[in-house]
Amino acid sequence: MTALAETVWVELCPLESIAREQGVAALLPDGTQVAVFRTHDDAVYALGNQDPFSGAWVLSRGILGDIAGVPVVASPMHKQHFDLRTGVCVDDETVSVPTYPVRVVDATILLGQT
Amino acid sequence: MARTLVVVGNGMVGHRLVQALRDRDAAGAWRVVVFAEEARPAYDRVALTSYVDTWNPLALQLDGAEFDGDDRVELNLGDAVVGIDRQARTVTTASGRVQAYDTLALATGSAPFVPPVKGSDLPGCHVYRTIDDLDAIRDTAERARTGLGRGAAMVVGGGLLGLEAAKALRDMGLSPHVVEFAPRLMPLQVDEGGGALLKRLIEELDVTVHAGTTATVIEEDRGRLIAKLTNGVELDLDLVVFSAGIRPRDQLARAAGLTVGERGGIVVDSGCRTSDPHVYAIGECANLDGKVYGLVAPGYAMAEIVADRILGGAATFPGADMSTKLKLMGVDVASFGDAHATEEGALEVVFNDAVKGTYRKLVVSNDAKTLLGGILVGDANDYATLRPMVGRPLPGDPGALLAPAGGSGGGVGVGALPDEAQICSCNAVSKGDISEAIVVGGCDDVTKLKACTKAGTSCGSCVPMLKQLLTVCGVEQSKALCEHFDQSRAELFEIVRVTGITTFSDLIGKHGSGRGCDICKPAVASILASLGNGHILAGEQASLQDTNDRFLANIQRNGTYSVVPRIPGGEITPEKLMVIAQVAQDYGLYTKITGGQRIDLFGATVDQLPGIWKRLVDAGFESGHAYGKALRTVKSCVGSTWCRYGVQDSVGLAVELELRYRGLRSPHKLKSAVSGCARECAEARGKDFGVIATENGWNLYVGGNGGMMPRHADLLVSEVDKETLLKVIDRFLMFYIRTADRLQRTSTWLDAMEGGLDHLRDVVVEDSLGLCAELEAQMAEHVKGYADEWAGVLADPEKLARFTSFVNAPGTPDPTITFREERGQRVPVLLGTPEVIAR
């Protein structure tokens, strides 16, 4: 039997550190930047923080909302929208940003790393 | 080799010919040589009277008048043609130049007719035709002003131009007397009934009308002039302006042996060709079918015909629409079609309301089924709908069309018109042309229609019809803000104002759908802020803000921010300059002077912003709102305090305006400037609201813009005192904030406004909607409630806590932000984009 790689859950911050319908950036030990968002229903999503169009590490500072029912963040640079669930750019589906598994346990946000 | 067209004359019509030919001659088969008598490029002579508002000739210059960058056009200013040799096909100019032509176009225009009055050549007697004429009139008027009391002027001629001249003289501070030989004003356009009302309305505006009489002699008397009228009246005057009609300038053509009409004018056929097949004549110098046309629209039509003919076409003159609509000193006058009921059996239907001050007449065929023409005085709103119906079957009882029910032409819409009906008579654009541009050309708003068809670009009276046509053609002009709100921004503003809703969640829950987006959230945040709802980062509001408002700084390409402290009026002490310098040095910020007379500090990271602002606020600075859709700066020149030309304290006023309106959130950014004299060093006419000092007060200009679509601001009120000025600006800004679309600057807001500047003036100066007290009160609330946003952040630990780069590593700088050095300062290292985008 081959052992599957286990997901390691890393504590990021208390849920309360993110106001509803806003995002924050987190820095992982390997230097990766993750944008973590909390939506109106207290769902939490994590995407790569780099805006693939401008190259700036700013997605966490975008406005949250929905486009045709899809939860999105709009890049603060040039307003392209990214699906919070998949990382796919709604305006140009050939472009996407990485997504990260994320969960809330005891009001603390945990980020999954494999 | 290209052939040569020589154009004699560079007025509006001559200029249109060159433009039309250059637009159509894609192959470059022709080069054009233009000779102009006047030393300035072509200008808008129709708007000549507005020169008095600014005394800036450039404001009148026509678009593209200098043909910069077009090597096919040679423009010779100040060198009139003095002779034509038709055998050799050359012209000779005043400077002695001989220029050969293949085709010659005469666009020499007309000269003012000066009636044979003894003394008409005395100093102080003027004509009203060119910018130079107005400069000369101004000189005389200024000399008159230095005398005792108010000066007086006589205008000979009570037609359209005469009344324009009277307005200009009144604006120069003189008391005008208009002397008209016919028994009423504007005899060509209005009938006796309309003329009587017009006289009454004009006299209410301090213009004395002497109709049915004429001046017999003008004499000099102790430095002034005395005019004697045939009715026995003697007028004591400082100056006289003759505007009693025009005479075609056909002398060149006469000398060259071309056929001229009995009463003047170069005779042309329906293709605008003179008796010499190589020579055309267009505009006011041409005589077509025995008529000389003194309006610009037929002149433009002739220019287009000649451009077409030169390139091998066969266009002919379609006949001229002599319809006129104008606003003289605020009085509407319109006349269209057979206004005087000259057609046999024509019937007149008149509605004369002496109480309201409106006179309306329709002329219909003897079976009352076809509209032939009409006259509107006092209220000409229905002109746009009625004029295109001339010659068409009436949709109903003519009396019903005149009923003053809301001014919409009695319910007659543009849909009832046939395709040939001309919608824009200035540029000869038919309903069919416009429909095609909408349906085939894909124009889906008025701006695109204007660009594509030129309709609505001259007098603008047909713009409401363009909107109706868009609707008729099925273009839904959606006003929905975004997918979450069906309402326009203006409607949402009213909802928030009337219901007192204070949160986005409440608004979208009750009046929208979904969760919102990057369009509606900042728009609603701005509305909430305009109506005063505390700090823009308080509670839920923080989640609505774009990143600039969210961090109270301007995001730059590498994710850092720039910082702009307010420097009201651009005035700053050396001590404060040193604080800025020290902060910039300590944080390694790139510094640059902005166009708005302040200092921008670049390269701050999110976590540095509070520290930077702590030091700035401690030194007495406050937010400059460079990041907000809000008032930015009020620029100023140095004004009368230092400048030897300044006539008012422009810096003082700029500081006062900037402090009054600082922090005011609006649909888009707001810029302003104050100039201390007419030299306009602060460039106030390029601003949303600009103020220019005069010796007697302040002139307020609104709707200006620089940037991609430059627009000179329009004069809203002139020579007012400071109290009045502030009142009008309060109302203007609040009216804009209430009614504009999201991200619509004042310039496009004003352009899109039905009724344009006149309507705006009615609302914010004349208070036609009874709104002014409310608008002023709202501004008073804003002024009272202002608090510095950055001081608010620094005093609130919860807000401060949001200024960290990483939630799990506060204090750690963002490792992706790096700098290099350029010209002695730090600038960002360009960021690579991730591979995923490389397709």
Coordinates of C-alpha atoms in Angstrom, one line a residue, chain B residues 143-368:
Chain B
R143 CA -13.3 104.4 -23.2
A144 CA -17.0 105.1 -22.7
R145 CA -16.9 103.4 -19.3
T146 CA -14.3 105.8 -18.0
G147 CA -16.7 108.6 -18.5
L148 CA -19.6 109.5 -16.2
G149 CA -22.4 106.9 -15.7
R150 CA -23.4 104.1 -17.9
G151 CA -22.4 104.4 -21.6
A152 CA -25.0 104.1 -24.3
A153 CA -24.8 102.4 -27.7
M154 CA -27.0 102.3 -30.8
V155 CA -27.4 99.1 -32.9
V156 CA -28.7 99.8 -36.4
G157 CA -30.7 96.8 -37.4
G158 CA -33.1 94.7 -35.3
G159 CA -32.5 91.4 -37.0
L160 CA -30.9 88.3 -35.6
L161 CA -27.4 89.8 -35.7
G162 CA -28.5 93.2 -34.4
L163 CA -30.0 91.6 -31.3
E164 CA -26.8 89.6 -30.9
A165 CA -24.8 92.8 -31.0
A166 CA -27.2 94.4 -28.5
K167 CA -26.5 91.5 -26.1
A168 CA -22.7 91.8 -26.5
L169 CA -22.9 95.6 -25.8
R170 CA -25.1 95.0 -22.8
D171 CA -22.6 92.5 -21.5
M172 CA -19.9 95.1 -22.0
G173 CA -21.8 97.3 -19.6
L174 CA -23.5 99.7 -22.1
S175 CA -27.2 100.5 -22.5
P176 CA -28.1 99.4 -26.0
H177 CA -30.7 101.0 -28.2
V178 CA -31.8 98.9 -31.1
V179 CA -33.1 100.8 -34.2
E180 CA -35.1 98.8 -36.7
F181 CA -36.5 100.1 -39.9
A182 CA -39.3 97.5 -40.1
P183 CA -42.2 97.8 -37.7
R184 CA -40.9 94.9 -35.5
L185 CA -37.8 93.1 -34.5
M186 CA -36.5 90.1 -36.5
P187 CA -38.8 91.0 -39.4
L188 CA -37.6 88.1 -41.5
Q189 CA -38.3 85.5 -38.8
V190 CA -41.3 86.6 -36.9
D191 CA -44.7 88.2 -37.6
E192 CA -46.4 91.1 -36.0
G193 CA -47.7 89.1 -33.0
G194 CA -44.4 87.4 -32.3
G195 CA -42.5 90.7 -32.8
A196 CA -44.7 92.4 -30.2
L197 CA -43.9 89.8 -27.6
L198 CA -40.3 89.7 -28.6
K199 CA -40.0 93.5 -28.1
R200 CA -41.6 93.2 -24.7
L201 CA -39.3 90.4 -23.6
I202 CA -36.2 92.1 -24.9
E203 CA -37.1 95.5 -23.3
E204 CA -37.4 93.7 -20.0
L205 CA -33.7 93.0 -20.4
D206 CA -32.6 96.7 -20.4
V207 CA -32.5 97.0 -24.2
T208 CA -34.5 99.9 -25.7
V209 CA -36.2 99.1 -29.0
H210 CA -37.0 101.8 -31.6
A211 CA -39.0 100.0 -34.4
G212 CA -40.4 101.5 -37.5
T213 CA -37.7 104.2 -37.6
T214 CA -34.2 104.8 -38.8
A215 CA -31.2 107.0 -38.1
T216 CA -30.8 109.9 -40.5
V217 CA -27.6 111.5 -39.2
I218 CA -24.9 110.8 -36.6
E219 CA -22.9 113.8 -35.3
E220 CA -20.0 114.3 -33.0
D221 CA -20.7 116.2 -29.9
R222 CA -18.0 116.9 -27.2
G223 CA -16.4 113.5 -27.5
R224 CA -19.7 111.6 -27.8
L225 CA -22.1 110.9 -30.7
I226 CA -25.7 112.1 -31.3
A227 CA -28.0 110.1 -33.6
K228 CA -31.2 111.6 -34.9
L229 CA -34.0 109.2 -35.7
T230 CA -36.7 109.8 -38.3
N231 CA -39.3 109.7 -35.5
G232 CA -37.8 112.8 -33.9
V233 CA -35.9 110.9 -31.1
E234 CA -32.3 112.0 -30.5
L235 CA -29.9 109.5 -28.9
D236 CA -26.8 110.5 -26.9
L237 CA -24.3 107.7 -27.6
D238 CA -20.8 106.4 -27.0
L239 CA -20.8 104.0 -29.9
V240 CA -22.8 102.8 -32.9
V241 CA -22.9 99.3 -34.4
F242 CA -24.3 98.7 -37.9
S243 CA -25.7 95.3 -38.3
A244 CA -28.4 95.9 -40.9
G245 CA -27.8 93.0 -43.1
I246 CA -25.0 91.7 -45.4
R247 CA -23.8 92.2 -48.9
P248 CA -22.0 89.4 -50.7
R249 CA -18.3 90.1 -51.4
D250 CA -18.3 89.6 -55.1
Q251 CA -15.7 92.3 -56.1
L252 CA -13.0 89.8 -57.0
A253 CA -15.4 87.8 -59.2
R254 CA -16.7 91.0 -60.9
A255 CA -13.2 92.1 -61.7
A256 CA -12.4 88.7 -63.2
G257 CA -15.5 88.9 -65.4
L258 CA -17.6 86.3 -63.7
T259 CA -21.4 86.7 -63.9
V260 CA -22.8 88.3 -60.8
G261 CA -26.4 88.8 -59.8
E262 CA -28.4 92.0 -60.2
R263 CA -28.4 92.6 -56.5
G264 CA -25.0 91.1 -56.0
G265 CA -23.6 87.6 -55.4
I266 CA -21.6 85.4 -57.7
V267 CA -24.1 83.5 -59.9
V268 CA -23.7 79.7 -59.5
D269 CA -25.7 76.8 -60.8
S270 CA -27.1 74.0 -58.6
G271 CA -23.7 72.4 -58.5
C272 CA -22.2 75.7 -57.2
R273 CA -20.3 76.3 -60.4
T274 CA -19.9 79.9 -61.6
S275 CA -19.9 81.1 -65.3
D276 CA -16.4 79.7 -65.5
P277 CA -16.4 75.9 -65.2
H278 CA -13.1 76.0 -63.3
V279 CA -14.4 78.3 -60.7
Y280 CA -16.9 77.5 -57.9
A281 CA -18.5 79.9 -55.4
I282 CA -19.9 78.9 -52.0
G283 CA -21.5 80.5 -48.9
E284 CA -22.6 84.1 -48.5
C285 CA -20.8 85.3 -51.7
A286 CA -22.7 83.0 -53.9
N287 CA -26.0 83.7 -55.6
L288 CA -28.0 80.5 -56.3
D289 CA -31.4 80.8 -58.0
G290 CA -31.3 84.5 -57.4
K291 CA -30.8 84.1 -53.6
V292 CA -27.9 84.8 -51.3
Y293 CA -28.1 82.7 -48.2
G294 CA -26.9 84.3 -45.0
L295 CA -26.9 81.2 -42.8
V296 CA -24.2 78.7 -42.2
A297 CA -26.2 75.6 -43.0
P298 CA -26.8 76.3 -46.7
G299 CA -23.1 77.4 -46.9
Y300 CA -22.0 74.0 -45.4
A301 CA -24.3 72.3 -47.9
M302 CA -22.6 74.1 -50.8
A303 CA -19.1 73.2 -49.4
E304 CA -20.1 69.6 -49.4
I305 CA -21.4 69.8 -53.0
V306 CA -18.2 71.4 -54.3
A307 CA -16.1 68.7 -52.5
D308 CA -18.2 66.1 -54.1
R309 CA -18.0 67.7 -57.6
I310 CA -14.2 68.2 -57.5
L311 CA -13.9 64.5 -56.9
G312 CA -16.1 63.7 -59.9
G313 CA -19.5 63.6 -58.2
A314 CA -22.7 65.2 -59.3
A315 CA -24.2 66.6 -56.1
T316 CA -26.7 69.4 -56.4
F317 CA -28.0 72.0 -53.9
P318 CA -31.0 70.5 -52.2
G319 CA -32.6 73.8 -51.3
A320 CA -32.1 75.5 -48.1
D321 CA -33.9 75.3 -44.8
M322 CA -34.0 78.8 -43.5
S323 CA -35.4 77.7 -40.2
T324 CA -33.9 79.4 -37.2
K325 CA -33.9 78.8 -33.5
L326 CA -32.0 80.8 -31.1
K327 CA -31.9 82.1 -27.6
L328 CA -31.3 85.8 -27.4
M329 CA -30.6 87.0 -23.9
G330 CA -32.5 84.1 -22.6
V331 CA -35.5 84.7 -25.0
D332 CA -36.3 81.7 -27.2
V333 CA -37.1 82.6 -30.8
A334 CA -37.8 80.0 -33.5
S335 CA -39.1 80.3 -37.0
F336 CA -39.4 77.5 -39.6
G337 CA -40.8 76.7 -43.0
D338 CA -43.3 79.2 -44.4
A339 CA -43.4 81.3 -41.3
H340 CA -45.2 84.2 -42.9
A341 CA -47.9 82.1 -44.6
T342 CA -47.0 83.2 -48.1
E343 CA -48.4 80.1 -49.7
E344 CA -51.8 80.6 -51.3
G345 CA -54.6 79.7 -49.0
A346 CA -52.3 79.0 -46.1
L347 CA -54.1 79.1 -42.7
E348 CA -52.6 80.4 -39.5
V349 CA -53.3 79.0 -36.0
V350 CA -52.1 81.3 -33.3
F351 CA -51.8 80.7 -29.5
N352 CA -50.7 83.9 -27.8
D353 CA -50.3 83.7 -24.0
A354 CA -49.4 87.2 -22.8
V355 CA -49.3 86.1 -19.2
K356 CA -46.8 83.4 -19.7
G357 CA -45.0 85.4 -22.4
T358 CA -45.2 82.8 -25.1
Y359 CA -46.4 83.2 -28.7
R360 CA -46.9 80.2 -30.9
K361 CA -48.1 80.1 -34.5
L362 CA -48.5 77.3 -37.0
V363 CA -49.0 77.8 -40.7
V364 CA -50.9 74.9 -42.3
S365 CA -52.2 74.2 -45.9
N366 CA -55.8 75.3 -46.7
D367 CA -57.2 71.9 -45.9
A368 CA -55.4 72.1 -42.5

